[in-house]
GROMACS .gro file of N, CA and C in nm:
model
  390
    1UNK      N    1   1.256   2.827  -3.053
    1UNK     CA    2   1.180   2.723  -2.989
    1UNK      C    3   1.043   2.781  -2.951
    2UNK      N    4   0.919   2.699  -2.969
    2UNK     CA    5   0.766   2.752  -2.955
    2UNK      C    6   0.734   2.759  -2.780
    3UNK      N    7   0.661   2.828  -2.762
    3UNK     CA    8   0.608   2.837  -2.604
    3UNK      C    9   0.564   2.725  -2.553
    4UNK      N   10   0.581   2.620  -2.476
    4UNK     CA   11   0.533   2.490  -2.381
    4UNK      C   12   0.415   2.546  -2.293
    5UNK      N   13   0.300   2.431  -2.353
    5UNK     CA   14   0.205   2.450  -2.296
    5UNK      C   15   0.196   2.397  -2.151
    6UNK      N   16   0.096   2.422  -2.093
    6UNK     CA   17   0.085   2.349  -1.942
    6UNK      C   18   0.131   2.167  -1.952
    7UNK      N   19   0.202   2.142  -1.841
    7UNK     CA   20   0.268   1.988  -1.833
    7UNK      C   21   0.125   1.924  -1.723
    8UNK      N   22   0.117   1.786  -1.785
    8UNK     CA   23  -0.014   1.731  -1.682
    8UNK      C   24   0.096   1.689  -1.579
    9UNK      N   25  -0.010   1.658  -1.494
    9UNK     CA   26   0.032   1.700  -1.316
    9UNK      C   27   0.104   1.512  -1.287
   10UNK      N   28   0.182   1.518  -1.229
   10UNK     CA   29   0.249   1.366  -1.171
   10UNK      C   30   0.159   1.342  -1.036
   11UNK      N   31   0.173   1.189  -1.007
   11UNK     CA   32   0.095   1.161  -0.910
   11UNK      C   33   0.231   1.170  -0.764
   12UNK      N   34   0.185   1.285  -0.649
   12UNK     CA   35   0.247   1.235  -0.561
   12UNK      C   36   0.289   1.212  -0.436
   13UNK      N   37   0.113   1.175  -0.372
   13UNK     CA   38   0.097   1.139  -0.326
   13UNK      C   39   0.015   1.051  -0.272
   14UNK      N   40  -0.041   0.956  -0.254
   14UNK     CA   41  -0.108   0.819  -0.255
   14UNK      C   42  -0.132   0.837  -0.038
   15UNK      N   43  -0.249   0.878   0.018
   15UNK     CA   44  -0.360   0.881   0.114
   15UNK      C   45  -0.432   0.792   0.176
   16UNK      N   46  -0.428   0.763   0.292
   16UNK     CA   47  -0.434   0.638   0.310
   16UNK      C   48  -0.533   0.685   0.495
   17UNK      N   49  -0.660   0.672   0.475
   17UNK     CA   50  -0.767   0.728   0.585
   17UNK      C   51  -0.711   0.606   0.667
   18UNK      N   52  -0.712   0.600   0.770
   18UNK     CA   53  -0.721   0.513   0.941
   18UNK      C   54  -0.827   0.597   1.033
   19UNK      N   55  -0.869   0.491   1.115
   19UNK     CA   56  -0.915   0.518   1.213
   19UNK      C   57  -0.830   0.502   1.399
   20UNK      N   58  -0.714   0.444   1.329
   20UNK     CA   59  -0.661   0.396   1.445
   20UNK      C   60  -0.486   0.519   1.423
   21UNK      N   61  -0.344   0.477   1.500
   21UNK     CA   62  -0.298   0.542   1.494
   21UNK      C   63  -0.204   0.528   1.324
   22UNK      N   64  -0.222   0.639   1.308
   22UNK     CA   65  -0.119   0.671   1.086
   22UNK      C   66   0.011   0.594   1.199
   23UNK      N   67   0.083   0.620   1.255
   23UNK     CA   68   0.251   0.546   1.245
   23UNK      C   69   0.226   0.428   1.260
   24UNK      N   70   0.112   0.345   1.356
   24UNK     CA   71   0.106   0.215   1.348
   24UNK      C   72   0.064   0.133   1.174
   25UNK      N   73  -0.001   0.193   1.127
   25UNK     CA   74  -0.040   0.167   0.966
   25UNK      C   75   0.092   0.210   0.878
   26UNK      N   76   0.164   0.321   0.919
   26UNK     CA   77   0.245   0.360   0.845
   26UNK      C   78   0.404   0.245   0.896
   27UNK      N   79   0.366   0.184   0.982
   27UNK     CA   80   0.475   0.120   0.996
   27UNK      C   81   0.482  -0.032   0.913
   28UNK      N   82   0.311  -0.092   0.934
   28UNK     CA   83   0.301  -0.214   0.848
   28UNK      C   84   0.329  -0.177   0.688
   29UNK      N   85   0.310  -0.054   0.612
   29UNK     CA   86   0.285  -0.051   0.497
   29UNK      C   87   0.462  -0.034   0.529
   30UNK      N   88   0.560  -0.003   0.553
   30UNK     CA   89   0.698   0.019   0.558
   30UNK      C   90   0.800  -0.111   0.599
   31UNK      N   91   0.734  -0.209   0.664
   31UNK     CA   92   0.756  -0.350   0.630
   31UNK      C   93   0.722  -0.387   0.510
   32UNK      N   94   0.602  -0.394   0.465
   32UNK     CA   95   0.588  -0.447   0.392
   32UNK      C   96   0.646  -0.425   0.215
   33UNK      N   97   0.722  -0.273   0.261
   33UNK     CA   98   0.763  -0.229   0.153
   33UNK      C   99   0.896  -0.204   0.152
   34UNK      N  100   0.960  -0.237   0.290
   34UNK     CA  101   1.108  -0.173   0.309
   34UNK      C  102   1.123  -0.070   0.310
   35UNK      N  103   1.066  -0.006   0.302
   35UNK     CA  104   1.104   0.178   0.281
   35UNK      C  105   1.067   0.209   0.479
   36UNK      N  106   1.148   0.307   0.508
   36UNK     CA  107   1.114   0.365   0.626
   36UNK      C  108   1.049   0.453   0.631
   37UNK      N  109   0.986   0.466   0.773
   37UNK     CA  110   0.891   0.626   0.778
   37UNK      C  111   0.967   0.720   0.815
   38UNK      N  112   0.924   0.850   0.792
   38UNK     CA  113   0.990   0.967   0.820
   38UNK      C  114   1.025   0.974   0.945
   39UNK      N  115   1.176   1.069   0.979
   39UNK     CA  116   1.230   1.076   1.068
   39UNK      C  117   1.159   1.133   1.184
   40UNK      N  118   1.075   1.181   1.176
   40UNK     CA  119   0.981   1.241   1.245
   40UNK      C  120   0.875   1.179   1.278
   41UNK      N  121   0.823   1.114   1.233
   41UNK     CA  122   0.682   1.032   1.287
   41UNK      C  123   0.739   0.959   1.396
   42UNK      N  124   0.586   0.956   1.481
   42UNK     CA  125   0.617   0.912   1.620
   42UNK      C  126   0.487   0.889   1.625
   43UNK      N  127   0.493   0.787   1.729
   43UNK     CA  128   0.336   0.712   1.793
   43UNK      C  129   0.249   0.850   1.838
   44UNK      N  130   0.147   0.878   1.767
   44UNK     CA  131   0.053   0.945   1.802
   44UNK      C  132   0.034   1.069   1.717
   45UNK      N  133   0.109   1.082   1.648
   45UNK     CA  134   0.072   1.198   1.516
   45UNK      C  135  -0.017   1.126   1.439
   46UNK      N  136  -0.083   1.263   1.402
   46UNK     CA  137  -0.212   1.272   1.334
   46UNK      C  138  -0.140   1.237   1.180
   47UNK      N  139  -0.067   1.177   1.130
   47UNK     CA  140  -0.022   1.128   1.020
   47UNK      C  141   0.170   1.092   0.997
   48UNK      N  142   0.196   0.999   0.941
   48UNK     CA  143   0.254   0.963   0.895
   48UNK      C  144   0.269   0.991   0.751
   49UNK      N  145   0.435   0.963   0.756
   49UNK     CA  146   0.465   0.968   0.590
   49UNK      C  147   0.627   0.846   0.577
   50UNK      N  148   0.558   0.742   0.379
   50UNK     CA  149   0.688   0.729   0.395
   50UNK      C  150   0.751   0.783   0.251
   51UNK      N  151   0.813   0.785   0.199
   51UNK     CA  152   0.916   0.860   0.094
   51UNK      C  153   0.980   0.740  -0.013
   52UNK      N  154   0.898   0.740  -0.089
   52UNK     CA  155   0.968   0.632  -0.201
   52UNK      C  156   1.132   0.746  -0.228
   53UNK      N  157   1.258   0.619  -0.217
   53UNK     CA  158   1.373   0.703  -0.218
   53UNK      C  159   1.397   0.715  -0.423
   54UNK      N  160   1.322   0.618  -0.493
   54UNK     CA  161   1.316   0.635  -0.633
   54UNK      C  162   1.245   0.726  -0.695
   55UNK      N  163   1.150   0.859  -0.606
   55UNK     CA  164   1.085   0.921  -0.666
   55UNK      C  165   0.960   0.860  -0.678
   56UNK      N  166   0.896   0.784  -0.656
   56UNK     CA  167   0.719   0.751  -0.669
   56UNK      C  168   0.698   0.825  -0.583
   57UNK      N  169   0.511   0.810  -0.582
   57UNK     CA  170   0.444   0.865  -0.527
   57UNK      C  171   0.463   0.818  -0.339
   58UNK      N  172   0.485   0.940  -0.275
   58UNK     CA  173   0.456   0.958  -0.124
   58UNK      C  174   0.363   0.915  -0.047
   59UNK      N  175   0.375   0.805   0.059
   59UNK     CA  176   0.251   0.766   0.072
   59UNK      C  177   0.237   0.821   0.214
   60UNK      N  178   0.127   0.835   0.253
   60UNK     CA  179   0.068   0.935   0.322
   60UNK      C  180  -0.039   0.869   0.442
   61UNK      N  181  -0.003   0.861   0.553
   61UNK     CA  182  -0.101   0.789   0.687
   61UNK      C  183  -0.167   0.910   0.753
   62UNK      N  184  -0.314   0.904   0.703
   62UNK     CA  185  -0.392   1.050   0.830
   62UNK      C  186  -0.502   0.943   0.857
   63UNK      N  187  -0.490   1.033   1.008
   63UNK     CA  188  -0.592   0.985   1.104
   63UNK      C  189  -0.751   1.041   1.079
   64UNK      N  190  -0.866   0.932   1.057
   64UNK     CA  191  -1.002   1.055   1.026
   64UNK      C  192  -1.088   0.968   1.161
   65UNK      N  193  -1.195   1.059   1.174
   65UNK     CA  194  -1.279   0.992   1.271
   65UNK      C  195  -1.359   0.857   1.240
   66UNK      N  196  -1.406   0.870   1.080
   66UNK     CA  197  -1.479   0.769   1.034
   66UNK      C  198  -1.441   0.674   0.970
   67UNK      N  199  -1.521   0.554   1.001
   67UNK     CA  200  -1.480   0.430   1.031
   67UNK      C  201  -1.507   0.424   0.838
   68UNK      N  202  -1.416   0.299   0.808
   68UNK     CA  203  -1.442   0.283   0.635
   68UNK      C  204  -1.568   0.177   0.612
   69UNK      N  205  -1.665   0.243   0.521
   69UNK     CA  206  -1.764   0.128   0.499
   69UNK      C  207  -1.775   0.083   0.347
   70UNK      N  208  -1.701   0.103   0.282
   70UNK     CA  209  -1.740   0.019   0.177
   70UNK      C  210  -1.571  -0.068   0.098
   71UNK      N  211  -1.594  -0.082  -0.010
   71UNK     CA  212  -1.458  -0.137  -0.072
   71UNK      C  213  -1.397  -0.021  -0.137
   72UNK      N  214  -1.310  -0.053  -0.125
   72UNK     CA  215  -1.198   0.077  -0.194
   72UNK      C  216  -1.220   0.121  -0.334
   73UNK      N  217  -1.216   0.219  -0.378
   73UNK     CA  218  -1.256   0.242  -0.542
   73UNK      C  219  -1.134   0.290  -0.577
   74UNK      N  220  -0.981   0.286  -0.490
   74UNK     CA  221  -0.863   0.258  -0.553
   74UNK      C  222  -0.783   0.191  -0.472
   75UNK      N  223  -0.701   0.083  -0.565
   75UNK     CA  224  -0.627   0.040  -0.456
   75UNK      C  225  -0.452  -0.014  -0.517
   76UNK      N  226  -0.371  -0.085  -0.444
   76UNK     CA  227  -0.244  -0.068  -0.508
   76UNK      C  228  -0.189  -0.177  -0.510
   77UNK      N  229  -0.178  -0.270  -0.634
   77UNK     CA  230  -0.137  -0.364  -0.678
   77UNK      C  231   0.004  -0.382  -0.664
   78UNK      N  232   0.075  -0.470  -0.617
   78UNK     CA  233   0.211  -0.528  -0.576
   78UNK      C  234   0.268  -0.595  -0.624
   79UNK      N  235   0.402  -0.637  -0.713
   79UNK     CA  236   0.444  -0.769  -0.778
   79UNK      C  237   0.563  -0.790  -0.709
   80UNK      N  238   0.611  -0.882  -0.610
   80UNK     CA  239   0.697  -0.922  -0.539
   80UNK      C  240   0.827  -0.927  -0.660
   81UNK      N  241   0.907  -0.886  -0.550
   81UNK     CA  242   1.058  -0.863  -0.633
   81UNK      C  243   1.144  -0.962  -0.572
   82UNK      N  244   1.231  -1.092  -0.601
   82UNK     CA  245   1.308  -1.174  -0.507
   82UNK      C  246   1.232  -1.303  -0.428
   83UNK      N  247   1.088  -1.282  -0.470
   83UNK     CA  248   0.997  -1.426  -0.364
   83UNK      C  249   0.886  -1.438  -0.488
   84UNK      N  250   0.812  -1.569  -0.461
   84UNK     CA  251   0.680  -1.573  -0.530
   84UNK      C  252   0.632  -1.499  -0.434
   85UNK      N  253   0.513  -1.503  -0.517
   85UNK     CA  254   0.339  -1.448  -0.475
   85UNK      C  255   0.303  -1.503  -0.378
   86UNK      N  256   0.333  -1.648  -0.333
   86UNK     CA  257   0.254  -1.674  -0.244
   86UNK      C  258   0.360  -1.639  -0.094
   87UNK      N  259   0.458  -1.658  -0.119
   87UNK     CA  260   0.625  -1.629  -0.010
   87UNK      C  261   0.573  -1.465   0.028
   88UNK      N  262   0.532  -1.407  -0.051
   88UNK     CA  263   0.466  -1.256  -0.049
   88UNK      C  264   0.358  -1.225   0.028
   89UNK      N  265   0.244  -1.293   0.007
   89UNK     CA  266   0.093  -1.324   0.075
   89UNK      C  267   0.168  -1.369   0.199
   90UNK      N  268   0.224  -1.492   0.224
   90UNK     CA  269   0.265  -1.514   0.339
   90UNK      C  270   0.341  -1.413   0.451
   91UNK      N  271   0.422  -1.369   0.396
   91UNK     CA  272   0.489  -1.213   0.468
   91UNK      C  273   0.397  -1.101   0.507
   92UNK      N  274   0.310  -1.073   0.394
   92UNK     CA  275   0.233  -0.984   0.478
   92UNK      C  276   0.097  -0.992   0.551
   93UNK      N  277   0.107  -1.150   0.555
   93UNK     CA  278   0.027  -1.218   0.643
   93UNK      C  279   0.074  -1.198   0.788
   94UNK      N  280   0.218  -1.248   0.765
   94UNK     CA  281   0.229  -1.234   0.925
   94UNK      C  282   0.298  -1.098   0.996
   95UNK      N  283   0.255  -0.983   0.861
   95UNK     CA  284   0.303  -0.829   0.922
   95UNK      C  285   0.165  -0.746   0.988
   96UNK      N  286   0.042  -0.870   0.933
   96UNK     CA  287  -0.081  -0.812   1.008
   96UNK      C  288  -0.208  -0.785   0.887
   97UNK      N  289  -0.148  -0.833   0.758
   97UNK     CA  290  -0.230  -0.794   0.655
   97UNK      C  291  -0.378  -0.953   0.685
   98UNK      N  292  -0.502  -0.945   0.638
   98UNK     CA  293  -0.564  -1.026   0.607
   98UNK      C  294  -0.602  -1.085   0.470
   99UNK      N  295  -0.611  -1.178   0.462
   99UNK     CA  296  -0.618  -1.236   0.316
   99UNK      C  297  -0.805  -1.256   0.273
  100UNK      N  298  -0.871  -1.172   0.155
  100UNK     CA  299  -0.993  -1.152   0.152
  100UNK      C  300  -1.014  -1.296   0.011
  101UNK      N  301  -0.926  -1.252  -0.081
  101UNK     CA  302  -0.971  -1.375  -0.182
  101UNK      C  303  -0.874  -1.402  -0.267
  102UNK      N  304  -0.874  -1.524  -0.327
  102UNK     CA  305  -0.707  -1.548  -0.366
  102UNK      C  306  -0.793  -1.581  -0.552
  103UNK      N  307  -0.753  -1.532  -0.649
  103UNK     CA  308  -0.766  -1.477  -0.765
  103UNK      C  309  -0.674  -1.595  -0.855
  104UNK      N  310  -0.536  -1.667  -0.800
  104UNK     CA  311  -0.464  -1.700  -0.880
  104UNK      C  312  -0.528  -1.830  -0.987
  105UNK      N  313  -0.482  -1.819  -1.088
  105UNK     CA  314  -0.568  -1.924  -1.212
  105UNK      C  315  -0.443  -1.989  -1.232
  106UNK      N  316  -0.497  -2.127  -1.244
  106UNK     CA  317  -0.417  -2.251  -1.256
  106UNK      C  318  -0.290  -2.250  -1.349
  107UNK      N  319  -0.314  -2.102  -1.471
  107UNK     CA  320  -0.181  -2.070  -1.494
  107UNK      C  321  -0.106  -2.022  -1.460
  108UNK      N  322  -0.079  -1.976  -1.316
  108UNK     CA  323  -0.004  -1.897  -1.243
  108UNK      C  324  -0.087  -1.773  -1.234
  109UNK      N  325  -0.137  -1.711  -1.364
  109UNK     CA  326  -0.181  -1.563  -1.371
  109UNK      C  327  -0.219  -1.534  -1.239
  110UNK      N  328  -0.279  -1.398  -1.242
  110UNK     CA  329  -0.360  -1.394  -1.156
  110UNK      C  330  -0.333  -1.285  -1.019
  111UNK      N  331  -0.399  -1.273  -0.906
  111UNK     CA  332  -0.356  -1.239  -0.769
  111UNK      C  333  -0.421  -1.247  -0.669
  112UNK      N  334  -0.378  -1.213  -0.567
  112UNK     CA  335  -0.439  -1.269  -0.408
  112UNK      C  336  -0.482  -1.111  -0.340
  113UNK      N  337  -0.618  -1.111  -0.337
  113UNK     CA  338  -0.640  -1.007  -0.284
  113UNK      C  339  -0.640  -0.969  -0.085
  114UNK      N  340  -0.578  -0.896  -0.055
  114UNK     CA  341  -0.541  -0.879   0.086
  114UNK      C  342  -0.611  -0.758   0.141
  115UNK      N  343  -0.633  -0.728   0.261
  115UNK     CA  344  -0.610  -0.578   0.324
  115UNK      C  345  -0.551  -0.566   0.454
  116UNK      N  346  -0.535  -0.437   0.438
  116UNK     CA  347  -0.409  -0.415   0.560
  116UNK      C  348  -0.496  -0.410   0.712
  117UNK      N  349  -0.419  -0.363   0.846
  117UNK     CA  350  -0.467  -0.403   0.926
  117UNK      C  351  -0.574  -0.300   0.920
  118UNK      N  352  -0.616  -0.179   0.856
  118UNK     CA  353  -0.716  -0.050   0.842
  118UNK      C  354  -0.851  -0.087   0.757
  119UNK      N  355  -0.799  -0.228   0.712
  119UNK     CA  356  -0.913  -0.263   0.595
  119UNK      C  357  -0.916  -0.246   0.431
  120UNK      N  358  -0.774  -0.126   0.461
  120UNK     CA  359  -0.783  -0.122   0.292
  120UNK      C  360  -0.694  -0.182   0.167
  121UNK      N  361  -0.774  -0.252   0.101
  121UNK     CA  362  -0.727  -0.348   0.007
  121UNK      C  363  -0.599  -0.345  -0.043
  122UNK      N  364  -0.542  -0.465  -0.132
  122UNK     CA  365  -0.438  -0.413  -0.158
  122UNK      C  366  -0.450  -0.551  -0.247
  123UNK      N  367  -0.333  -0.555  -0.350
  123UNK     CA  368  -0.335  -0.731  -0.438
  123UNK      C  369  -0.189  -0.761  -0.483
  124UNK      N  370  -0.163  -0.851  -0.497
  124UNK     CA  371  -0.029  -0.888  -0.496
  124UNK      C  372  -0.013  -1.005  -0.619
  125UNK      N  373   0.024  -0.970  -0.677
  125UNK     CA  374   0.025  -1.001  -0.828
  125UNK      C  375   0.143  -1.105  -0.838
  126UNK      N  376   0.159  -1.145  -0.977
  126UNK     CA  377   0.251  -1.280  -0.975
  126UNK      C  378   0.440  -1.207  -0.999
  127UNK      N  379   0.468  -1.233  -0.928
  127UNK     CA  380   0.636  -1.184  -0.941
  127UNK      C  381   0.727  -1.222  -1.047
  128UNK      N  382   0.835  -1.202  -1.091
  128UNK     CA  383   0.886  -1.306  -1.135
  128UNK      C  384   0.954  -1.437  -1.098
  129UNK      N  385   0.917  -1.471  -1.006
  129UNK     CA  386   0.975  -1.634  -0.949
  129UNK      C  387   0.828  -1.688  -0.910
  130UNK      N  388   0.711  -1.627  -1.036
  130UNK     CA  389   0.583  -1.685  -0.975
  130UNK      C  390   0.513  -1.618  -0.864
   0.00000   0.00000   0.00000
């Protein structure tokens, strides 16, 4: 068998700047995803973490001093599993998310762009029940 060259790198962890407290952000993104935060986070650490239990990428709550000023140049698209899109928008409406612009085209396509209570974007795409 020939020598294996270098393997490209997996993504895994996904960073997420606040200005306010990482467990309070790390708790809406853990509603909104079902996954829990680590056994260890507690109100007032300088970051949070929660643990996709399937192996994705780790998502990651740190606290920075500066405030966010522009739009995100990445962000993380959502397709509801068990609800439409809009049963979806609505939920994480009332977990604290804001709704910035709704994208959907008269064929269903489409998505509703949101951000969390930190400001940073997020879109929620059409599920399969729409």
């Amino acid at each position: 068998m020939g020598e294996q060259g270098p393997l490209n790198p997996t993504i895994r962890t996904l960073t997420f700047d606040c200005t306010g407290d990482p467990y309070d952000l790390g708790l809406f993104w853990s509603e909104l995803l079902g996954r829990p935060l680590a056994d260890d986070d507690k109100p007032g650490d300088p970051e949070a973490v929660i643990v996709d239990p399937s192996g994705g990428p780790t998502l990651l709550f740190v606290h920075v001093p500066e405030e966010k000023t522009a739009k995100n140049r990445v962000h993380l698209d959502l397709q509801p599993q068990g609800r439409t899109r809009a049963a979806e928008v609505e939920r994480a409406l009332g977990l604290g998310a804001r709704q910035i612009a709704d994208h959907t085209r008269p064929d269903g396509g489409g998505w509703v762009l949101l951000a969390d209570p930190e400001g940073n974007e997020f879109c929620v795409e059409r599920g399969e029940l729409g």
